[in-house]
Coordinates of C-alpha atoms in Angstrom, one line a residue:
Chain A
X1 CA 34.5 4.9 -24.0
X2 CA 35.4 5.0 -27.6
X3 CA 31.4 5.4 -28.0
X4 CA 31.5 8.5 -26.9
X5 CA 34.7 9.7 -27.9
X6 CA 33.9 8.6 -31.3
X7 CA 30.4 10.8 -31.4
X8 CA 30.6 14.5 -32.3
X9 CA 29.6 17.0 -30.3
X10 CA 26.7 17.8 -28.6
X11 CA 24.6 20.6 -28.1
X12 CA 24.5 20.8 -24.2
X13 CA 20.7 23.0 -24.8
X14 CA 21.5 26.5 -23.9
X15 CA 23.5 27.3 -26.7
X16 CA 26.5 25.1 -25.3
X17 CA 28.6 22.8 -27.7
X18 CA 30.2 19.9 -25.5
X19 CA 32.5 17.7 -27.2
X20 CA 31.1 13.9 -25.4
X21 CA 31.6 13.7 -21.8
X22 CA 30.0 10.7 -20.2
X23 CA 26.7 11.0 -19.2
X24 CA 24.9 11.9 -16.7
X25 CA 22.0 9.6 -15.3
X26 CA 20.6 10.4 -12.0
X27 CA 19.1 6.9 -10.5
X28 CA 16.7 6.8 -7.6
X29 CA 15.8 3.9 -5.7
X30 CA 15.0 4.1 -2.4
X31 CA 16.9 0.2 -1.5
X32 CA 20.1 0.6 -0.7
X33 CA 21.8 -2.8 -1.7
X34 CA 19.8 -2.1 -6.0
X35 CA 21.3 1.9 -5.0
X36 CA 24.8 0.6 -5.3
X37 CA 24.1 -2.0 -8.3
X38 CA 22.0 0.2 -10.2
X39 CA 24.9 2.8 -10.7
X40 CA 27.6 0.4 -10.8
X41 CA 26.0 -0.5 -13.9
X42 CA 26.1 2.9 -15.3
X43 CA 29.7 2.9 -14.3
X44 CA 29.7 0.3 -15.9
X45 CA 28.4 1.4 -18.7
X46 CA 31.1 4.5 -19.1
X47 CA 28.3 7.2 -16.6
X48 CA 28.2 9.4 -14.7
X49 CA 26.1 8.1 -11.6
X50 CA 24.1 10.6 -8.8
X51 CA 21.9 8.8 -6.9
X52 CA 18.1 9.8 -4.7
X53 CA 16.9 7.9 -2.5
X54 CA 13.3 9.1 -3.5
X55 CA 11.0 10.7 -5.6
X56 CA 10.8 14.0 -4.0
X57 CA 15.1 14.4 -3.7
X58 CA 15.5 13.2 -6.9
X59 CA 13.0 16.1 -7.8
X60 CA 14.4 18.6 -5.5
X61 CA 17.6 17.8 -7.8
X62 CA 16.6 18.7 -10.6
X63 CA 15.6 21.4 -9.3
X64 CA 11.6 20.5 -9.9
X65 CA 10.1 20.2 -6.8
X66 CA 6.9 22.3 -5.5
X67 CA 8.9 24.9 -3.6
X68 CA 11.5 25.4 -5.3
X69 CA 12.2 28.0 -8.7
X70 CA 13.7 25.5 -12.2
X71 CA 15.5 28.5 -13.8
X72 CA 17.4 29.5 -10.7
X73 CA 18.7 25.0 -11.1
X74 CA 21.1 23.9 -13.7
X75 CA 21.0 20.0 -12.0
X76 CA 18.2 19.4 -14.2
X77 CA 20.0 20.8 -17.5
X78 CA 22.4 18.4 -17.1
X79 CA 21.2 15.0 -16.8
X80 CA 20.9 12.9 -19.9
X81 CA 18.6 9.3 -18.3
X82 CA 17.2 9.5 -15.5
X83 CA 16.9 6.0 -14.2
X84 CA 14.0 5.0 -11.5
X85 CA 12.6 2.5 -9.3
X86 CA 9.0 1.6 -8.9
X87 CA 8.6 0.9 -5.1
X88 CA 8.7 3.7 -3.1
X89 CA 7.5 5.1 0.5
X90 CA 5.7 8.6 -0.8
X91 CA 5.7 9.4 -4.3
X92 CA 6.4 5.6 -6.5
X93 CA 8.5 5.8 -9.8
X94 CA 5.0 6.3 -11.8
X95 CA 4.6 9.4 -9.9
X96 CA 7.7 11.1 -10.1
X97 CA 7.6 9.5 -14.6
X98 CA 4.9 12.3 -14.5
X99 CA 6.5 15.3 -12.5
X100 CA 8.8 14.5 -14.9
X101 CA 6.9 14.8 -17.9
X102 CA 5.2 18.0 -16.8
X103 CA 8.4 19.6 -16.6
X104 CA 8.9 21.3 -19.8
X105 CA 12.7 21.7 -19.1
X106 CA 12.6 17.6 -18.2
X107 CA 10.2 16.3 -20.1
X108 CA 12.5 14.5 -23.4
X109 CA 15.2 13.9 -21.1
X110 CA 14.5 9.2 -20.7
X111 CA 13.0 8.3 -17.5
X112 CA 14.1 3.6 -16.9
X113 CA 11.6 2.2 -15.0
X114 CA 13.0 -0.7 -12.9
X115 CA 11.0 -3.2 -11.1
X116 CA 10.8 -5.9 -8.5
X117 CA 8.0 -7.1 -9.8
X118 CA 6.1 -7.8 -13.8
X119 CA 3.0 -6.8 -13.9
X120 CA 2.0 -5.9 -17.3
X121 CA -0.9 -3.5 -16.6
X122 CA 1.5 -1.6 -15.0
X123 CA 4.4 -1.7 -17.3
X124 CA 2.0 -0.3 -19.8
X125 CA 1.5 2.2 -17.6
X126 CA 5.1 3.2 -17.3
X127 CA 4.9 3.5 -21.1
X128 CA 2.0 5.2 -21.8
X129 CA 3.1 7.9 -19.6
X130 CA 6.5 8.2 -21.1
X131 CA 8.6 5.9 -19.6
X132 CA 12.0 4.5 -22.1
X133 CA 12.0 1.3 -21.2
X134 CA 11.1 -1.1 -18.1
X135 CA 13.1 -3.4 -16.7
X136 CA 12.7 -6.2 -14.4
X137 CA 14.8 -6.3 -11.4
X138 CA 17.3 -7.6 -10.1
X139 CA 19.5 -6.2 -12.4
X140 CA 21.9 -8.3 -14.1
X141 CA 25.4 -7.7 -15.8
X142 CA 24.0 -7.7 -18.6
X143 CA 21.4 -5.1 -18.1
X144 CA 24.9 -3.1 -19.0
X145 CA 24.7 -3.4 -22.2
X146 CA 20.9 -2.8 -22.5
X147 CA 21.1 1.0 -20.2
X148 CA 24.9 1.6 -22.9
X149 CA 22.3 0.6 -26.3
X150 CA 19.7 3.0 -24.2
X151 CA 21.6 5.9 -23.4
X152 CA 23.6 5.6 -27.1
X153 CA 20.3 6.3 -29.1
X154 CA 19.1 8.9 -26.4
X155 CA 22.1 10.6 -27.7
X156 CA 21.7 10.2 -30.9
Chain B
X1 CA 51.9 -20.4 -5.7
X2 CA 50.7 -23.7 -3.9
X3 CA 49.2 -20.9 -1.2
X4 CA 47.3 -19.4 -3.6
X5 CA 46.2 -23.4 -5.2
X6 CA 45.1 -24.3 -2.3
X7 CA 43.1 -21.7 0.0
X8 CA 41.0 -20.8 -4.4
X9 CA 40.4 -24.3 -3.9
X10 CA 38.9 -23.8 -0.5
X11 CA 36.9 -21.0 -2.3
X12 CA 34.9 -22.4 -5.5
X13 CA 34.8 -25.7 -2.8
X14 CA 32.8 -23.0 -0.5
X15 CA 31.3 -21.5 -2.8
X16 CA 30.3 -24.4 -5.0
X17 CA 28.2 -25.6 -1.5
X18 CA 26.6 -22.4 -0.8
X19 CA 25.3 -22.7 -4.7
X20 CA 24.2 -26.2 -4.3
X21 CA 22.8 -25.6 -0.9
X22 CA 20.8 -22.6 -2.3
X23 CA 21.8 -19.7 0.0
X24 CA 23.1 -18.4 -2.9
X25 CA 21.8 -18.4 -6.8
X26 CA 22.3 -16.7 -10.1
X27 CA 22.1 -13.5 -8.9
X28 CA 25.7 -13.9 -6.6
X29 CA 27.2 -14.6 -9.2
X30 CA 26.0 -11.5 -11.2
X31 CA 27.2 -9.1 -8.7
X32 CA 31.1 -11.0 -9.1
X33 CA 30.6 -10.7 -13.2
X34 CA 30.6 -6.7 -12.1
X35 CA 33.5 -6.7 -10.2
X36 CA 36.4 -6.0 -11.7
X37 CA 40.1 -4.2 -12.0
X38 CA 38.1 -0.4 -11.3
X39 CA 35.8 -1.7 -9.0
X40 CA 37.9 -4.3 -7.0
X41 CA 36.1 -4.2 -4.0
X42 CA 32.1 -3.9 -4.8
X43 CA 30.5 -7.9 -4.1
X44 CA 32.3 -6.4 -0.4
X45 CA 30.6 -3.3 -0.3
X46 CA 27.4 -5.0 -1.4
X47 CA 27.5 -7.7 0.9
X48 CA 28.4 -4.9 3.6
X49 CA 25.6 -2.7 2.7
X50 CA 23.3 -5.4 2.8
X51 CA 24.4 -7.0 6.7
X52 CA 23.3 -3.2 7.4
X53 CA 20.1 -3.4 5.5
X54 CA 19.4 -7.0 6.3
X55 CA 19.3 -5.5 10.3
X56 CA 17.8 -2.4 10.3
X57 CA 14.3 -4.7 8.6
X58 CA 15.1 -7.7 11.0
X59 CA 15.0 -4.4 14.7
X60 CA 11.8 -2.5 12.0
X61 CA 9.9 -5.3 11.5
X62 CA 10.4 -6.4 15.2
X63 CA 9.1 -3.4 16.6
X64 CA 6.4 -3.4 13.8
X65 CA 4.8 -7.4 15.1
X66 CA 5.3 -6.1 18.5
X67 CA 2.6 -3.6 18.5
X68 CA -0.8 -3.7 19.9
X69 CA -2.7 -2.8 16.9
X70 CA -0.4 -3.8 13.7
X71 CA 0.1 -1.2 10.8
X72 CA 0.1 -5.5 8.3
X73 CA 1.1 -1.7 5.6
X74 CA 3.7 -0.8 7.4
X75 CA 5.1 -4.6 7.6
X76 CA 4.7 -5.0 4.2
X77 CA 6.6 -2.3 3.2
X78 CA 10.0 -3.7 5.1
X79 CA 9.6 -7.4 3.9
X80 CA 8.9 -5.5 0.5
X81 CA 12.3 -4.1 0.8
X82 CA 13.9 -7.4 2.4
X83 CA 12.4 -9.7 -0.3
X84 CA 14.4 -6.9 -3.0
X85 CA 17.5 -6.4 -1.2
X86 CA 17.8 -10.7 -0.9
X87 CA 16.9 -11.5 -4.5
X88 CA 19.8 -8.4 -5.7
X89 CA 22.2 -10.1 -3.9
X90 CA 21.1 -13.7 -4.5
X91 CA 20.8 -14.5 -1.3
X92 CA 18.2 -16.8 -1.8
X93 CA 16.9 -18.7 0.9
X94 CA 16.0 -15.6 2.9
X95 CA 15.0 -14.5 -0.5
X96 CA 12.0 -17.1 -0.5
X97 CA 11.6 -16.9 3.4
X98 CA 10.0 -12.7 2.4
X99 CA 8.2 -14.6 -0.3
X100 CA 6.1 -16.3 2.2
X101 CA 6.4 -13.5 4.9
X102 CA 4.7 -11.6 2.2
X103 CA 1.7 -13.7 2.2
X104 CA 1.1 -13.9 6.0
X105 CA 1.1 -9.5 5.5
X106 CA -1.4 -9.9 3.1
X107 CA -4.1 -12.4 5.0
X108 CA -3.3 -9.7 7.9
X109 CA -2.2 -12.9 9.9
X110 CA -0.4 -12.3 12.9
X111 CA 0.8 -15.8 13.8
X112 CA 1.9 -16.2 10.3
X113 CA 4.2 -13.4 10.5
X114 CA 5.8 -13.6 13.4
X115 CA 6.7 -17.6 11.8
X116 CA 7.9 -16.0 9.5
X117 CA 10.5 -13.1 11.6
X118 CA 11.7 -16.0 13.3
X119 CA 12.6 -18.0 9.5
X120 CA 13.7 -14.8 7.8
X121 CA 15.7 -14.0 10.9
X122 CA 16.9 -17.9 11.0
X123 CA 17.9 -18.2 7.1
X124 CA 19.8 -14.8 7.0
X125 CA 21.9 -15.0 10.3
X126 CA 23.1 -18.3 8.1
X127 CA 23.7 -16.3 5.0
X128 CA 25.4 -13.8 6.7
X129 CA 28.0 -15.9 7.8
X130 CA 28.8 -18.1 5.2
X131 CA 29.5 -14.1 3.1
X132 CA 31.6 -13.0 5.4
X133 CA 33.5 -17.0 5.8
X134 CA 33.9 -16.7 1.7
X135 CA 34.5 -12.3 2.2
X136 CA 38.0 -13.8 4.0
X137 CA 38.3 -16.4 1.4
X138 CA 38.5 -13.4 -0.7
X139 CA 40.6 -11.0 0.9
X140 CA 43.0 -14.1 1.6
X141 CA 43.5 -15.1 -2.2
X142 CA 44.2 -10.9 -2.7
X143 CA 46.5 -10.7 0.1
X144 CA 48.6 -13.7 -1.2
X145 CA 49.1 -12.4 -4.5
X146 CA 46.4 -14.4 -5.9
X147 CA 43.0 -13.4 -8.5
X148 CA 39.2 -14.5 -7.1
X149 CA 38.4 -17.9 -9.6
X150 CA 36.1 -17.4 -12.3
X151 CA 33.4 -18.8 -11.6
X152 CA 31.1 -19.1 -15.0

């Protein structure tokens, strides 16, 4: 908490300057247990958390779904980081990453990919597409620090 | 205070046995480390979600394997979920049973899959019983005014 309190005020990209507050992270995972686990890891990293159970719901929250008019959705601009599982039904974490990176509004928001499988080609593919970091599941207590560092780096 | 010490010892003995018998692995310890004053019910909450999730998955797997034409992709998808959640909670024996199950799915071996489902169910109900006892011991310690012993 102290780190955030001492950092300088942060521009929210909409002409607004807000005194530093908790980073807002969107966590996407189709697994009930993993969603709870990532939620607590993020809360312990002093983040505000919104969870989504699949890629489509995540895009809807961000205002990036095909049927949405992104100019009318302000959720996306509030999100400081997205952390997503790789293996999800419908849309994989990789496909979600691509959609985020294609969006002019969200492309600079860091995306963390999680997976239970350590597949080098998969990791490489995600990093090539612009993922911030690739984390192996199951997530552990020590990942709290890793996530905190990632967020601090991204907030500058 | 004597009651608390007795309950704490019971807890320690019980959980040590669970680790020794590989019902639980280090990941469960990681979950306990995440529990604190601001998240006092975390372990209990995750365990409840695990029970809920697992029971749904067992039902889905049972139904999927009873189909005239088994959709192995669907079965594999459920097993993957089960392997994931058991891994995240530290239910080692369930996770290992799921890994064997996955292999049979990939081979499209229906008999193997049916057997594995039985094994997974067996391991799940064993660990469920153990975890329920563990959660009860935790509640008793807290109700008596004590703290859950640190295992690390």
